[in-house]
Structure formats: structure tokens, C-alpha cells
Amino acid sequence: MLISVVCVSDRCSRGEAQDKSGPIISEIMSPLAETEEYIIVPDEIETIKETLKFLCDEKKSSIVFTTGGTGFAPRDVTPEATLSIIDKSVPGIANAIRQKSLEITDMAMLSRATSGIRNQTLIINLPGSPKAVKESLEFIIPVLPHAVEVLSGDTLNCGGDYK
């Protein structure tokens, strides 16, 4: 499985801050996947859209994880960029992250993160906080191999027991 990570942050893209969440995604996913691309972009909707399209259409990543840009700040536009380029919505992933995160913090209800499919790539918006990224991945990592398997067209195991 090949993944890509996109850090969405004005400050990181200008070199004013260091992304700490993107490397955590790669580290946690390393037993299951190789990180093919790691890109830092500013909170600009067109730049985010073009980056996601490139990673889905050209690089053909199995999963693209974004980190950042999912809150209430005026420049937080990662969900809008994601929704504008996906073929199918996958609300269950973002809903599961929010539901499980609410057990940890009430702030989880402020997440606008989304998930979806473009071609055969799963796109998952994650928060910008390293702690929240780690917790979010722990919630969803068990289903990701099956999701990628089904997206790739291998449906022989659909309906099976995956626990």
C-alpha cells in the first residue's frame, strides 16, 4: 500500500513552523504502507485541490491523508477542497473519528474533516494536532487495509470477518 501525506498549513509552507503531524502519519502507517509523497501546501483551496488531484490521478496513492485546515479558522478550507474533487463521499470515517474523539475532548465536535474517494484513492482529512492525528489513526487503522483492497477491485473477501 502506498500513501501520501499533505500538510495544509500557511505557516509550515512558509517555513515559519515545522509540521509535526505529517511525520506521525508516516510513522504510524509504516507497518502497513510506504509513504510515497509528503507535501506541504498553504491553506489555499486551489493549491489543495491540485495537490489532491495529482496524488490521486498521477501518483495513484492508495490513501491520501491530509493534516490541518479542518477547523473554524477563516483559512481552513481542506474539507471544501476535498469535497470538490471526490467522486464518492465516505462519511463513516470522519464520523467515527469525531465520535471516538468526543470521548477524549469536547473540541472534537468542532472538526469539519471529511473523507472520500477519487478514482481508486481514499482521501482522509485529519486534524492538525499531532496528538489528535495519532488518536484518529488508532481509531481507523483497522479498516484501512480492507478499504484499499476493495478500492483496488479485489472484492473476494467482501462480507467476511475482518476482526
mmCIF file of C-alpha atoms in Angstrom:
data_model
loop_
_atom_site.group_PDB
_atom_site.id
_atom_site.type_symbol
_atom_site.label_atom_id
_atom_site.label_comp_id
_atom_site.label_asym_id
_atom_site.label_seq_id
_atom_site.Cartn_x
_atom_site.Cartn_y
_atom_site.Cartn_z
ATOM 1 C CA MET A 1 0.000 0.000 0.000
ATOM 2 C CA LEU A 2 1.331 3.446 -0.934
ATOM 3 C CA ILE A 3 0.192 6.521 0.961
ATOM 4 C CA SER A 4 0.721 10.228 0.551
ATOM 5 C CA VAL A 5 0.632 12.893 3.244
ATOM 6 C CA VAL A 6 -0.366 16.511 2.695
ATOM 7 C CA CYS A 7 0.264 19.045 5.443
ATOM 8 C CA VAL A 8 -2.058 22.013 4.928
ATOM 9 C CA SER A 9 -0.563 24.975 6.769
ATOM 10 C CA ASP A 10 0.301 28.531 5.804
ATOM 11 C CA ARG A 11 2.988 28.722 8.473
ATOM 12 C CA CYS A 12 4.619 25.396 7.588
ATOM 13 C CA SER A 13 4.541 26.186 3.871
ATOM 14 C CA ARG A 14 6.412 29.459 4.563
ATOM 15 C CA GLY A 15 8.974 27.721 6.791
ATOM 16 C CA GLU A 16 7.765 29.552 9.922
ATOM 17 C CA ALA A 17 6.774 26.314 11.676
ATOM 18 C CA GLN A 18 7.664 22.648 11.410
ATOM 19 C CA ASP A 19 4.997 20.088 10.578
ATOM 20 C CA LYS A 20 4.852 17.535 13.365
ATOM 21 C CA SER A 21 1.671 15.727 12.294
ATOM 22 C CA GLY A 22 2.702 14.565 8.816
ATOM 23 C CA PRO A 23 5.689 12.557 10.077
ATOM 24 C CA ILE A 24 3.443 10.936 12.710
ATOM 25 C CA ILE A 25 1.099 9.734 9.956
ATOM 26 C CA SER A 26 4.006 8.153 8.065
ATOM 27 C CA GLU A 27 5.389 6.582 11.237
ATOM 28 C CA ILE A 28 2.082 5.083 12.383
ATOM 29 C CA MET A 29 1.255 3.809 8.903
ATOM 30 C CA SER A 30 4.760 2.383 8.258
ATOM 31 C CA PRO A 31 3.902 -1.227 9.246
ATOM 32 C CA LEU A 32 1.111 -1.178 6.638
ATOM 33 C CA ALA A 33 2.248 1.265 3.989
ATOM 34 C CA GLU A 34 5.097 3.172 2.435
ATOM 35 C CA THR A 35 4.842 6.952 2.257
ATOM 36 C CA GLU A 36 5.191 7.789 -1.415
ATOM 37 C CA GLU A 37 4.797 11.562 -1.205
ATOM 38 C CA TYR A 38 4.946 14.140 1.583
ATOM 39 C CA ILE A 39 3.879 17.621 0.539
ATOM 40 C CA ILE A 40 3.352 20.838 2.483
ATOM 41 C CA VAL A 41 0.906 23.336 0.969
ATOM 42 C CA PRO A 42 -0.611 26.629 2.143
ATOM 43 C CA ASP A 43 -4.272 26.980 3.115
ATOM 44 C CA GLU A 44 -5.268 27.825 -0.467
ATOM 45 C CA ILE A 45 -8.221 25.888 -1.842
ATOM 46 C CA GLU A 46 -6.921 25.679 -5.426
ATOM 47 C CA THR A 47 -3.477 24.510 -4.303
ATOM 48 C CA ILE A 48 -5.013 21.848 -2.067
ATOM 49 C CA LYS A 49 -7.308 20.664 -4.874
ATOM 50 C CA GLU A 50 -4.475 20.428 -7.409
ATOM 51 C CA THR A 51 -2.273 18.572 -4.935
ATOM 52 C CA LEU A 52 -5.025 16.058 -4.122
ATOM 53 C CA LYS A 53 -5.770 15.510 -7.819
ATOM 54 C CA PHE A 54 -2.058 14.953 -8.536
ATOM 55 C CA LEU A 55 -1.720 12.392 -5.738
ATOM 56 C CA CYS A 56 -4.895 10.539 -6.765
ATOM 57 C CA ASP A 57 -4.670 10.745 -10.543
ATOM 58 C CA GLU A 58 -0.937 10.801 -11.279
ATOM 59 C CA LYS A 59 0.703 9.128 -8.277
ATOM 60 C CA LYS A 60 -2.250 6.793 -7.721
ATOM 61 C CA SER A 61 -1.715 6.691 -3.956
ATOM 62 C CA SER A 62 -3.823 4.127 -2.121
ATOM 63 C CA ILE A 63 -4.634 6.661 0.611
ATOM 64 C CA VAL A 64 -4.013 10.397 0.808
ATOM 65 C CA PHE A 65 -4.011 11.757 4.339
ATOM 66 C CA THR A 66 -4.325 15.485 4.852
ATOM 67 C CA THR A 67 -3.449 17.106 8.140
ATOM 68 C CA GLY A 68 -4.665 20.563 9.082
ATOM 69 C CA GLY A 69 -7.197 23.032 7.787
ATOM 70 C CA THR A 70 -10.277 21.269 9.185
ATOM 71 C CA GLY A 71 -11.328 23.764 11.854
ATOM 72 C CA PHE A 72 -13.240 27.031 12.012
ATOM 73 C CA ALA A 73 -10.474 29.477 11.073
ATOM 74 C CA PRO A 74 -11.279 31.605 8.023
ATOM 75 C CA ARG A 75 -8.464 29.971 6.009
ATOM 76 C CA ASP A 76 -9.372 26.371 6.994
ATOM 77 C CA VAL A 77 -10.573 25.018 3.629
ATOM 78 C CA THR A 78 -9.269 21.440 3.482
ATOM 79 C CA PRO A 79 -12.763 19.843 3.650
ATOM 80 C CA GLU A 80 -14.071 22.116 0.893
ATOM 81 C CA ALA A 81 -11.099 21.285 -1.335
ATOM 82 C CA THR A 82 -11.573 17.575 -0.675
ATOM 83 C CA LEU A 83 -15.320 17.604 -1.302
ATOM 84 C CA SER A 84 -14.849 19.463 -4.589
ATOM 85 C CA ILE A 85 -12.626 16.754 -6.136
ATOM 86 C CA ILE A 86 -14.014 13.450 -4.803
ATOM 87 C CA ASP A 87 -16.250 11.033 -6.711
ATOM 88 C CA LYS A 88 -17.851 9.498 -3.611
ATOM 89 C CA SER A 89 -18.199 10.632 -0.028
ATOM 90 C CA VAL A 90 -17.157 8.311 2.818
ATOM 91 C CA PRO A 91 -18.780 9.955 5.853
ATOM 92 C CA GLY A 92 -18.304 6.943 8.117
ATOM 93 C CA ILE A 93 -14.568 7.509 8.535
ATOM 94 C CA ALA A 94 -14.819 11.165 9.577
ATOM 95 C CA ASN A 95 -17.865 10.387 11.724
ATOM 96 C CA ALA A 96 -16.045 7.545 13.508
ATOM 97 C CA ILE A 97 -13.075 9.798 14.209
ATOM 98 C CA ARG A 98 -15.345 12.503 15.622
ATOM 99 C CA GLN A 99 -17.352 10.021 17.700
ATOM 100 C CA LYS A 100 -14.284 8.387 19.235
ATOM 101 C CA SER A 101 -12.546 11.743 19.694
ATOM 102 C CA LEU A 102 -15.538 13.091 21.614
ATOM 103 C CA GLU A 103 -14.716 10.503 24.283
ATOM 104 C CA ILE A 104 -11.406 12.358 24.734
ATOM 105 C CA THR A 105 -12.325 16.016 24.167
ATOM 106 C CA ASP A 106 -15.433 18.098 23.523
ATOM 107 C CA MET A 107 -13.406 20.039 20.947
ATOM 108 C CA ALA A 108 -13.853 17.122 18.526
ATOM 109 C CA MET A 109 -17.311 18.432 17.678
ATOM 110 C CA LEU A 110 -15.617 21.411 16.030
ATOM 111 C CA SER A 111 -13.952 19.246 13.381
ATOM 112 C CA ARG A 112 -15.193 19.730 9.822
ATOM 113 C CA ALA A 113 -12.999 16.925 8.459
ATOM 114 C CA THR A 114 -14.339 14.742 5.673
ATOM 115 C CA SER A 115 -13.321 11.642 3.741
ATOM 116 C CA GLY A 116 -13.966 10.478 0.217
ATOM 117 C CA ILE A 117 -12.882 8.526 -2.831
ATOM 118 C CA ARG A 118 -11.363 9.843 -6.041
ATOM 119 C CA ASN A 119 -10.813 7.111 -8.606
ATOM 120 C CA GLN A 120 -9.193 4.325 -6.542
ATOM 121 C CA THR A 121 -7.760 6.585 -3.846
ATOM 122 C CA LEU A 122 -9.182 7.126 -0.376
ATOM 123 C CA ILE A 123 -8.722 10.680 0.937
ATOM 124 C CA ILE A 124 -8.917 11.213 4.700
ATOM 125 C CA ASN A 125 -8.783 14.633 6.361
ATOM 126 C CA LEU A 126 -7.094 14.521 9.757
ATOM 127 C CA PRO A 127 -6.677 17.312 12.314
ATOM 128 C CA GLY A 128 -3.519 19.385 12.534
ATOM 129 C CA SER A 129 -2.682 18.452 16.127
ATOM 130 C CA PRO A 130 -0.084 15.661 16.451
ATOM 131 C CA LYS A 131 -1.978 14.188 19.429
ATOM 132 C CA ALA A 132 -5.293 14.219 17.534
ATOM 133 C CA VAL A 133 -3.667 12.693 14.434
ATOM 134 C CA LYS A 134 -2.284 9.820 16.497
ATOM 135 C CA GLU A 135 -5.641 9.192 18.184
ATOM 136 C CA SER A 136 -7.558 9.446 14.896
ATOM 137 C CA LEU A 137 -5.336 6.919 13.153
ATOM 138 C CA GLU A 138 -5.644 4.497 16.049
ATOM 139 C CA PHE A 139 -9.433 4.559 15.570
ATOM 140 C CA ILE A 140 -9.456 3.933 11.810
ATOM 141 C CA ILE A 141 -6.305 1.942 11.044
ATOM 142 C CA PRO A 142 -8.034 -1.469 11.450
ATOM 143 C CA VAL A 143 -10.350 -0.819 8.464
ATOM 144 C CA LEU A 144 -7.845 0.769 6.094
ATOM 145 C CA PRO A 145 -6.349 -2.424 4.565
ATOM 146 C CA HIS A 146 -9.827 -3.673 3.667
ATOM 147 C CA ALA A 147 -10.848 -0.277 2.289
ATOM 148 C CA VAL A 148 -7.805 -0.227 0.000
ATOM 149 C CA GLU A 149 -8.374 -3.841 -1.020
ATOM 150 C CA VAL A 150 -11.953 -3.116 -2.076
ATOM 151 C CA LEU A 151 -10.999 0.112 -3.859
ATOM 152 C CA SER A 152 -8.399 -1.783 -5.872
ATOM 153 C CA GLY A 153 -11.143 -4.065 -7.184
ATOM 154 C CA ASP A 154 -10.424 -7.104 -5.014
ATOM 155 C CA THR A 155 -13.851 -7.889 -3.615
ATOM 156 C CA LEU A 156 -13.351 -11.598 -2.982
ATOM 157 C CA ASN A 157 -13.385 -11.060 0.788
ATOM 158 C CA CYS A 158 -16.331 -8.664 0.957
ATOM 159 C CA GLY A 159 -18.736 -9.660 3.685
ATOM 160 C CA GLY A 160 -16.044 -11.633 5.502
ATOM 161 C CA ASP A 161 -14.981 -11.386 9.109
ATOM 162 C CA TYR A 162 -12.172 -8.818 9.433
ATOM 163 C CA LYS A 163 -11.599 -8.741 13.177
#
